[in-house]
């Protein structure tokens, strides 16, 4: 079955966002994108409306649609939302780790392992391609845990939040992916899966909190490196402690 044109356009734009071809704050024009893809303006308009609805872009009256620019506080809030969602979800998922869920999580972990191996072995793939695969594997891993709850409302809210997190982090952590970083990321996800397989709910919750806290720390570090004079709000650890 052929994919709707609006889906093709959306995936094209989102792919350019993830690989850094479209910088935050960039103006998205119907005419430009339609010409670039050789499609009518209708599916482009629908794709842009979806980006606005998901919070990835903003419609500025009289000026057009722009990719949403985010700040340090946005990162903290988004990771806070992720923590709330994922702590609830992993407690549910750890008690009902079905074979299909285990397989999906394992597949994502295997992708992260393969990325580390190819960096070690000197693969010719670009850094952007690797980051794209890392983002997709992580998205699949965490979404699988959310889906395991069977809560459709939670899934919709989480999907909106995690799309923003992925988009911002792909810009902020667009540095060269090192072997040690790839290995560390792989081991974090493998550990979470191992704990889920053991059925230890409390330990699984602790592991996902730790994972997200480390992710936030890295995102903030990169943000500060890319923005020499950022405003310094309350440390993220303050609200992390509240959630404990």
PDB file of C-alpha atoms in Angstrom:
ATOM      1  CA  UNK A   1       0.000   0.000   0.000  1.00  0.00           C
ATOM      2  CA  UNK A   2       1.422   3.345  -1.091  1.00  0.00           C
ATOM      3  CA  UNK A   3       2.234   5.787   1.686  1.00  0.00           C
ATOM      4  CA  UNK A   4       0.177   9.042   1.662  1.00  0.00           C
ATOM      5  CA  UNK A   5       2.082  12.004   0.213  1.00  0.00           C
ATOM      6  CA  UNK A   6       1.764  13.965   3.470  1.00  0.00           C
ATOM      7  CA  UNK A   7       3.530  11.118   5.334  1.00  0.00           C
ATOM      8  CA  UNK A   8       6.360  11.078   2.789  1.00  0.00           C
ATOM      9  CA  UNK A   9       6.777  14.851   3.094  1.00  0.00           C
ATOM     10  CA  UNK A  10       6.651  14.719   6.901  1.00  0.00           C
ATOM     11  CA  UNK A  11       9.294  11.972   7.077  1.00  0.00           C
ATOM     12  CA  UNK A  12      11.485  13.893   4.637  1.00  0.00           C
ATOM     13  CA  UNK A  13      11.346  17.077   6.713  1.00  0.00           C
ATOM     14  CA  UNK A  14      11.807  15.200   9.994  1.00  0.00           C
ATOM     15  CA  UNK A  15      14.796  13.355   8.547  1.00  0.00           C
ATOM     16  CA  UNK A  16      16.413  16.658   7.599  1.00  0.00           C
ATOM     17  CA  UNK A  17      15.787  17.933  11.120  1.00  0.00           C
ATOM     18  CA  UNK A  18      17.443  14.899  12.696  1.00  0.00           C
ATOM     19  CA  UNK A  19      20.514  15.002  10.481  1.00  0.00           C
ATOM     20  CA  UNK A  20      20.957  18.736  11.093  1.00  0.00           C
ATOM     21  CA  UNK A  21      20.237  19.916   7.542  1.00  0.00           C
ATOM     22  CA  UNK A  22      17.519  22.196   8.925  1.00  0.00           C
ATOM     23  CA  UNK A  23      18.755  24.330  11.839  1.00  0.00           C
ATOM     24  CA  UNK A  24      16.487  25.310  14.725  1.00  0.00           C
ATOM     25  CA  UNK A  25      14.670  28.513  13.817  1.00  0.00           C
ATOM     26  CA  UNK A  26      14.780  27.781  10.069  1.00  0.00           C
ATOM     27  CA  UNK A  27      11.798  28.957   8.023  1.00  0.00           C
ATOM     28  CA  UNK A  28       9.822  26.173   6.332  1.00  0.00           C
ATOM     29  CA  UNK A  29       8.117  27.255   3.111  1.00  0.00           C
ATOM     30  CA  UNK A  30       5.443  25.315   1.265  1.00  0.00           C
ATOM     31  CA  UNK A  31       6.738  26.388  -2.136  1.00  0.00           C
ATOM     32  CA  UNK A  32      10.359  25.538  -1.383  1.00  0.00           C
ATOM     33  CA  UNK A  33       9.638  22.077   0.005  1.00  0.00           C
ATOM     34  CA  UNK A  34       7.075  21.271  -2.719  1.00  0.00           C
ATOM     35  CA  UNK A  35       9.597  22.249  -5.402  1.00  0.00           C
ATOM     36  CA  UNK A  36      12.359  20.261  -3.726  1.00  0.00           C
ATOM     37  CA  UNK A  37      10.228  17.105  -3.550  1.00  0.00           C
ATOM     38  CA  UNK A  38       8.292  17.587  -6.768  1.00  0.00           C
ATOM     39  CA  UNK A  39       4.881  17.424  -5.080  1.00  0.00           C
ATOM     40  CA  UNK A  40       1.908  19.754  -4.765  1.00  0.00           C
ATOM     41  CA  UNK A  41       1.665  22.227  -1.912  1.00  0.00           C
ATOM     42  CA  UNK A  42      -1.272  20.392  -0.273  1.00  0.00           C
ATOM     43  CA  UNK A  43       0.694  17.484   1.269  1.00  0.00           C
ATOM     44  CA  UNK A  44       3.431  19.938   2.286  1.00  0.00           C
ATOM     45  CA  UNK A  45       0.841  22.113   4.020  1.00  0.00           C
ATOM     46  CA  UNK A  46      -0.532  19.049   5.846  1.00  0.00           C
ATOM     47  CA  UNK A  47       2.966  17.932   6.899  1.00  0.00           C
ATOM     48  CA  UNK A  48       3.821  21.405   8.218  1.00  0.00           C
ATOM     49  CA  UNK A  49       0.536  21.532  10.127  1.00  0.00           C
ATOM     50  CA  UNK A  50       1.508  18.251  11.792  1.00  0.00           C
ATOM     51  CA  UNK A  51       4.907  19.640  12.766  1.00  0.00           C
ATOM     52  CA  UNK A  52       3.178  22.639  14.345  1.00  0.00           C
ATOM     53  CA  UNK A  53       0.689  20.385  16.148  1.00  0.00           C
ATOM     54  CA  UNK A  54       3.531  18.260  17.550  1.00  0.00           C
ATOM     55  CA  UNK A  55       5.362  21.346  18.767  1.00  0.00           C
ATOM     56  CA  UNK A  56       8.343  20.890  16.449  1.00  0.00           C
ATOM     57  CA  UNK A  57       7.480  24.065  14.541  1.00  0.00           C
ATOM     58  CA  UNK A  58       5.634  27.299  15.243  1.00  0.00           C
ATOM     59  CA  UNK A  59       3.335  29.316  12.988  1.00  0.00           C
ATOM     60  CA  UNK A  60       4.180  33.005  13.294  1.00  0.00           C
ATOM     61  CA  UNK A  61       1.257  35.078  11.909  1.00  0.00           C
ATOM     62  CA  UNK A  62       2.321  37.166   8.941  1.00  0.00           C
ATOM     63  CA  UNK A  63       5.783  35.593   8.811  1.00  0.00           C
ATOM     64  CA  UNK A  64       5.406  31.856   8.237  1.00  0.00           C
ATOM     65  CA  UNK A  65       6.277  28.530   9.834  1.00  0.00           C
ATOM     66  CA  UNK A  66       9.602  28.115  11.629  1.00  0.00           C
ATOM     67  CA  UNK A  67      11.323  25.212  13.348  1.00  0.00           C
ATOM     68  CA  UNK A  68      10.873  25.712  17.065  1.00  0.00           C
ATOM     69  CA  UNK A  69      13.870  27.171  18.885  1.00  0.00           C
ATOM     70  CA  UNK A  70      14.391  25.743  22.354  1.00  0.00           C
ATOM     71  CA  UNK A  71      16.373  26.770  25.393  1.00  0.00           C
ATOM     72  CA  UNK A  72      17.997  25.124  28.401  1.00  0.00           C
ATOM     73  CA  UNK A  73      14.795  25.259  30.425  1.00  0.00           C
ATOM     74  CA  UNK A  74      12.921  23.430  27.649  1.00  0.00           C
ATOM     75  CA  UNK A  75      15.373  20.547  27.903  1.00  0.00           C
ATOM     76  CA  UNK A  76      14.866  20.273  31.658  1.00  0.00           C
ATOM     77  CA  UNK A  77      11.085  20.345  31.364  1.00  0.00           C
ATOM     78  CA  UNK A  78      11.005  17.778  28.577  1.00  0.00           C
ATOM     79  CA  UNK A  79      13.224  15.339  30.459  1.00  0.00           C
ATOM     80  CA  UNK A  80      11.061  15.888  33.513  1.00  0.00           C
ATOM     81  CA  UNK A  81       8.007  14.860  31.492  1.00  0.00           C
ATOM     82  CA  UNK A  82       9.838  11.847  30.113  1.00  0.00           C
ATOM     83  CA  UNK A  83      10.786  10.751  33.607  1.00  0.00           C
ATOM     84  CA  UNK A  84       7.182  10.931  34.801  1.00  0.00           C
ATOM     85  CA  UNK A  85       5.944   8.927  31.806  1.00  0.00           C
ATOM     86  CA  UNK A  86       8.715   6.333  31.735  1.00  0.00           C
ATOM     87  CA  UNK A  87       8.806   5.628  35.469  1.00  0.00           C
ATOM     88  CA  UNK A  88       5.122   4.746  35.338  1.00  0.00           C
ATOM     89  CA  UNK A  89       5.536   2.753  32.126  1.00  0.00           C
ATOM     90  CA  UNK A  90       8.536   0.680  33.179  1.00  0.00           C
ATOM     91  CA  UNK A  91       6.839  -0.393  36.392  1.00  0.00           C
ATOM     92  CA  UNK A  92       3.980  -1.689  34.260  1.00  0.00           C
ATOM     93  CA  UNK A  93       6.175  -3.216  31.549  1.00  0.00           C
ATOM     94  CA  UNK A  94       8.541  -4.979  33.959  1.00  0.00           C
ATOM     95  CA  UNK A  95       5.644  -7.067  35.275  1.00  0.00           C
ATOM     96  CA  UNK A  96       4.468  -8.151  31.826  1.00  0.00           C
ATOM     97  CA  UNK A  97       7.523  -8.564  29.635  1.00  0.00           C
ATOM     98  CA  UNK A  98       5.953 -10.512  26.784  1.00  0.00           C
ATOM     99  CA  UNK A  99       8.102 -12.294  24.168  1.00  0.00           C
ATOM    100  CA  UNK A 100       7.182  -9.671  21.541  1.00  0.00           C
ATOM    101  CA  UNK A 101       8.139  -6.785  23.836  1.00  0.00           C
ATOM    102  CA  UNK A 102      11.398  -8.485  24.779  1.00  0.00           C
ATOM    103  CA  UNK A 103      12.157  -8.982  21.084  1.00  0.00           C
ATOM    104  CA  UNK A 104      11.521  -5.317  20.233  1.00  0.00           C
ATOM    105  CA  UNK A 105      13.712  -4.127  23.100  1.00  0.00           C
ATOM    106  CA  UNK A 106      16.441  -6.596  22.178  1.00  0.00           C
ATOM    107  CA  UNK A 107      16.394  -5.441  18.546  1.00  0.00           C
ATOM    108  CA  UNK A 108      16.941  -1.830  19.646  1.00  0.00           C
ATOM    109  CA  UNK A 109      19.790  -2.827  21.953  1.00  0.00           C
ATOM    110  CA  UNK A 110      21.383  -4.819  19.128  1.00  0.00           C
ATOM    111  CA  UNK A 111      21.331  -1.736  16.877  1.00  0.00           C
ATOM    112  CA  UNK A 112      23.123   0.289  19.568  1.00  0.00           C
ATOM    113  CA  UNK A 113      25.702  -2.476  19.910  1.00  0.00           C
ATOM    114  CA  UNK A 114      26.244  -2.594  16.145  1.00  0.00           C
ATOM    115  CA  UNK A 115      26.853   1.141  16.022  1.00  0.00           C
ATOM    116  CA  UNK A 116      29.571   0.792  18.668  1.00  0.00           C
ATOM    117  CA  UNK A 117      31.131  -2.087  16.709  1.00  0.00           C
ATOM    118  CA  UNK A 118      31.189  -0.168  13.446  1.00  0.00           C
ATOM    119  CA  UNK A 119      32.858   2.834  15.110  1.00  0.00           C
ATOM    120  CA  UNK A 120      35.473   0.487  16.579  1.00  0.00           C
ATOM    121  CA  UNK A 121      36.038  -1.157  13.207  1.00  0.00           C
ATOM    122  CA  UNK A 122      36.257   2.127  11.300  1.00  0.00           C
ATOM    123  CA  UNK A 123      33.039   2.037   9.278  1.00  0.00           C
ATOM    124  CA  UNK A 124      32.825   4.636   6.512  1.00  0.00           C
ATOM    125  CA  UNK A 125      29.294   5.677   7.461  1.00  0.00           C
ATOM    126  CA  UNK A 126      28.894   9.351   8.326  1.00  0.00           C
ATOM    127  CA  UNK A 127      28.457  10.677  11.845  1.00  0.00           C
ATOM    128  CA  UNK A 128      25.005  11.972  10.863  1.00  0.00           C
ATOM    129  CA  UNK A 129      23.933   8.486   9.757  1.00  0.00           C
ATOM    130  CA  UNK A 130      25.103   7.005  13.036  1.00  0.00           C
ATOM    131  CA  UNK A 131      23.309   9.646  15.101  1.00  0.00           C
ATOM    132  CA  UNK A 132      20.139   9.038  13.107  1.00  0.00           C
ATOM    133  CA  UNK A 133      20.320   5.319  13.861  1.00  0.00           C
ATOM    134  CA  UNK A 134      21.049   5.969  17.542  1.00  0.00           C
ATOM    135  CA  UNK A 135      18.034   8.278  17.788  1.00  0.00           C
ATOM    136  CA  UNK A 136      15.778   5.759  16.039  1.00  0.00           C
ATOM    137  CA  UNK A 137      16.965   2.810  18.154  1.00  0.00           C
ATOM    138  CA  UNK A 138      16.493   4.776  21.381  1.00  0.00           C
ATOM    139  CA  UNK A 139      13.072   5.974  20.251  1.00  0.00           C
ATOM    140  CA  UNK A 140      12.004   2.398  19.469  1.00  0.00           C
ATOM    141  CA  UNK A 141      13.331   1.149  22.818  1.00  0.00           C
ATOM    142  CA  UNK A 142      11.542   3.709  24.958  1.00  0.00           C
ATOM    143  CA  UNK A 143       8.352   3.753  22.883  1.00  0.00           C
ATOM    144  CA  UNK A 144       8.123  -0.033  23.236  1.00  0.00           C
ATOM    145  CA  UNK A 145       8.098   0.347  27.017  1.00  0.00           C
ATOM    146  CA  UNK A 146       5.399   3.013  26.817  1.00  0.00           C
ATOM    147  CA  UNK A 147       3.295   0.899  24.428  1.00  0.00           C
ATOM    148  CA  UNK A 148       3.498  -2.045  26.827  1.00  0.00           C
ATOM    149  CA  UNK A 149       1.221  -0.162  29.239  1.00  0.00           C
ATOM    150  CA  UNK A 150      -1.632  -0.360  26.746  1.00  0.00           C
ATOM    151  CA  UNK A 151      -2.493   3.249  27.650  1.00  0.00           C
ATOM    152  CA  UNK A 152      -3.227   5.092  24.387  1.00  0.00           C
ATOM    153  CA  UNK A 153      -3.477   8.526  26.021  1.00  0.00           C
ATOM    154  CA  UNK A 154      -0.101   8.043  27.664  1.00  0.00           C
ATOM    155  CA  UNK A 155       1.373   6.980  24.327  1.00  0.00           C
ATOM    156  CA  UNK A 156       0.086  10.100  22.565  1.00  0.00           C
ATOM    157  CA  UNK A 157       1.393  12.457  25.256  1.00  0.00           C
ATOM    158  CA  UNK A 158       4.723  10.669  25.424  1.00  0.00           C
ATOM    159  CA  UNK A 159       5.148  10.643  21.642  1.00  0.00           C
ATOM    160  CA  UNK A 160       4.751  14.427  21.473  1.00  0.00           C
ATOM    161  CA  UNK A 161       7.260  14.883  24.296  1.00  0.00           C
ATOM    162  CA  UNK A 162       9.878  12.458  23.015  1.00  0.00           C
ATOM    163  CA  UNK A 163       9.764  13.910  19.481  1.00  0.00           C
ATOM    164  CA  UNK A 164      10.742  17.277  20.908  1.00  0.00           C
ATOM    165  CA  UNK A 165      13.475  15.692  23.028  1.00  0.00           C
ATOM    166  CA  UNK A 166      14.898  13.786  20.049  1.00  0.00           C
ATOM    167  CA  UNK A 167      14.841  16.857  17.831  1.00  0.00           C
ATOM    168  CA  UNK A 168      16.515  19.174  20.336  1.00  0.00           C
ATOM    169  CA  UNK A 169      19.104  16.618  21.386  1.00  0.00           C
ATOM    170  CA  UNK A 170      20.034  15.810  17.802  1.00  0.00           C
ATOM    171  CA  UNK A 171      21.000  19.460  17.415  1.00  0.00           C
ATOM    172  CA  UNK A 172      22.685  19.809  20.778  1.00  0.00           C
ATOM    173  CA  UNK A 173      24.543  16.494  20.663  1.00  0.00           C
ATOM    174  CA  UNK A 174      25.544  16.621  17.014  1.00  0.00           C
ATOM    175  CA  UNK A 175      29.231  16.247  17.901  1.00  0.00           C
ATOM    176  CA  UNK A 176      31.261  13.276  16.693  1.00  0.00           C
ATOM    177  CA  UNK A 177      29.909  10.084  18.233  1.00  0.00           C
ATOM    178  CA  UNK A 178      32.825   8.347  19.930  1.00  0.00           C
ATOM    179  CA  UNK A 179      33.327   4.658  20.564  1.00  0.00           C
ATOM    180  CA  UNK A 180      33.196   5.106  24.346  1.00  0.00           C
ATOM    181  CA  UNK A 181      29.933   7.062  24.107  1.00  0.00           C
ATOM    182  CA  UNK A 182      28.373   4.433  21.858  1.00  0.00           C
ATOM    183  CA  UNK A 183      29.465   1.604  24.177  1.00  0.00           C
ATOM    184  CA  UNK A 184      28.183   3.441  27.248  1.00  0.00           C
ATOM    185  CA  UNK A 185      24.820   4.040  25.593  1.00  0.00           C
ATOM    186  CA  UNK A 186      24.585   0.393  24.555  1.00  0.00           C
ATOM    187  CA  UNK A 187      25.361  -0.863  28.065  1.00  0.00           C
ATOM    188  CA  UNK A 188      22.796   1.463  29.636  1.00  0.00           C
ATOM    189  CA  UNK A 189      19.993   0.071  27.484  1.00  0.00           C
ATOM    190  CA  UNK A 190      21.203  -3.500  27.852  1.00  0.00           C
ATOM    191  CA  UNK A 191      21.182  -3.104  31.630  1.00  0.00           C
ATOM    192  CA  UNK A 192      17.634  -1.736  31.635  1.00  0.00           C
ATOM    193  CA  UNK A 193      16.481  -4.701  29.551  1.00  0.00           C
ATOM    194  CA  UNK A 194      18.275  -7.182  31.826  1.00  0.00           C
ATOM    195  CA  UNK A 195      16.592  -5.698  34.904  1.00  0.00           C
ATOM    196  CA  UNK A 196      13.193  -5.811  33.211  1.00  0.00           C
ATOM    197  CA  UNK A 197      13.758  -9.470  32.407  1.00  0.00           C
ATOM    198  CA  UNK A 198      14.473 -10.119  36.076  1.00  0.00           C
ATOM    199  CA  UNK A 199      11.063  -8.652  36.981  1.00  0.00           C
ATOM    200  CA  UNK A 200      12.533  -6.363  39.657  1.00  0.00           C
ATOM    201  CA  UNK A 201      10.183  -3.369  39.376  1.00  0.00           C
ATOM    202  CA  UNK A 202      11.962  -1.097  41.871  1.00  0.00           C
ATOM    203  CA  UNK A 203      15.339  -1.734  40.294  1.00  0.00           C
ATOM    204  CA  UNK A 204      13.896  -1.111  36.820  1.00  0.00           C
ATOM    205  CA  UNK A 205      12.509   2.238  37.964  1.00  0.00           C
ATOM    206  CA  UNK A 206      15.856   3.209  39.438  1.00  0.00           C
ATOM    207  CA  UNK A 207      17.636   2.246  36.210  1.00  0.00           C
ATOM    208  CA  UNK A 208      15.360   4.300  33.968  1.00  0.00           C
ATOM    209  CA  UNK A 209      15.682   7.329  36.276  1.00  0.00           C
ATOM    210  CA  UNK A 210      19.458   7.028  36.155  1.00  0.00           C
ATOM    211  CA  UNK A 211      19.449   6.662  32.372  1.00  0.00           C
ATOM    212  CA  UNK A 212      17.300   9.758  31.842  1.00  0.00           C
ATOM    213  CA  UNK A 213      19.282  11.762  34.377  1.00  0.00           C
ATOM    214  CA  UNK A 214      22.503  10.955  32.520  1.00  0.00           C
ATOM    215  CA  UNK A 215      20.826  11.865  29.237  1.00  0.00           C
ATOM    216  CA  UNK A 216      19.731  15.218  30.586  1.00  0.00           C
ATOM    217  CA  UNK A 217      23.180  15.902  31.982  1.00  0.00           C
ATOM    218  CA  UNK A 218      24.778  15.245  28.583  1.00  0.00           C
ATOM    219  CA  UNK A 219      22.181  17.338  26.762  1.00  0.00           C
ATOM    220  CA  UNK A 220      22.703  20.290  29.128  1.00  0.00           C
ATOM    221  CA  UNK A 221      26.473  19.996  28.843  1.00  0.00           C
ATOM    222  CA  UNK A 222      26.282  20.156  25.066  1.00  0.00           C
ATOM    223  CA  UNK A 223      23.746  22.979  25.213  1.00  0.00           C
ATOM    224  CA  UNK A 224      26.051  25.059  27.408  1.00  0.00           C
ATOM    225  CA  UNK A 225      28.970  24.335  25.074  1.00  0.00           C
ATOM    226  CA  UNK A 226      26.950  25.530  22.078  1.00  0.00           C
ATOM    227  CA  UNK A 227      25.557  28.591  23.879  1.00  0.00           C
ATOM    228  CA  UNK A 228      28.427  30.491  25.580  1.00  0.00           C
ATOM    229  CA  UNK A 229      26.182  32.698  27.737  1.00  0.00           C
ATOM    230  CA  UNK A 230      23.149  30.593  28.709  1.00  0.00           C
ATOM    231  CA  UNK A 231      20.855  31.617  31.515  1.00  0.00           C
ATOM    232  CA  UNK A 232      21.467  29.411  34.517  1.00  0.00           C
ATOM    233  CA  UNK A 233      18.169  28.198  36.004  1.00  0.00           C
ATOM    234  CA  UNK A 234      17.870  25.930  39.021  1.00  0.00           C
ATOM    235  CA  UNK A 235      19.909  22.742  38.514  1.00  0.00           C
ATOM    236  CA  UNK A 236      17.983  19.857  36.987  1.00  0.00           C
ATOM    237  CA  UNK A 237      18.865  17.758  40.024  1.00  0.00           C
ATOM    238  CA  UNK A 238      16.400  19.805  42.093  1.00  0.00           C
ATOM    239  CA  UNK A 239      13.303  18.529  40.346  1.00  0.00           C
ATOM    240  CA  UNK A 240      14.892  15.115  39.830  1.00  0.00           C
ATOM    241  CA  UNK A 241      15.089  14.815  43.606  1.00  0.00           C
ATOM    242  CA  UNK A 242      11.433  15.777  43.914  1.00  0.00           C
ATOM    243  CA  UNK A 243      10.523  12.898  41.604  1.00  0.00           C
ATOM    244  CA  UNK A 244      12.416  10.322  43.664  1.00  0.00           C
TER     245      UNK A 244
END
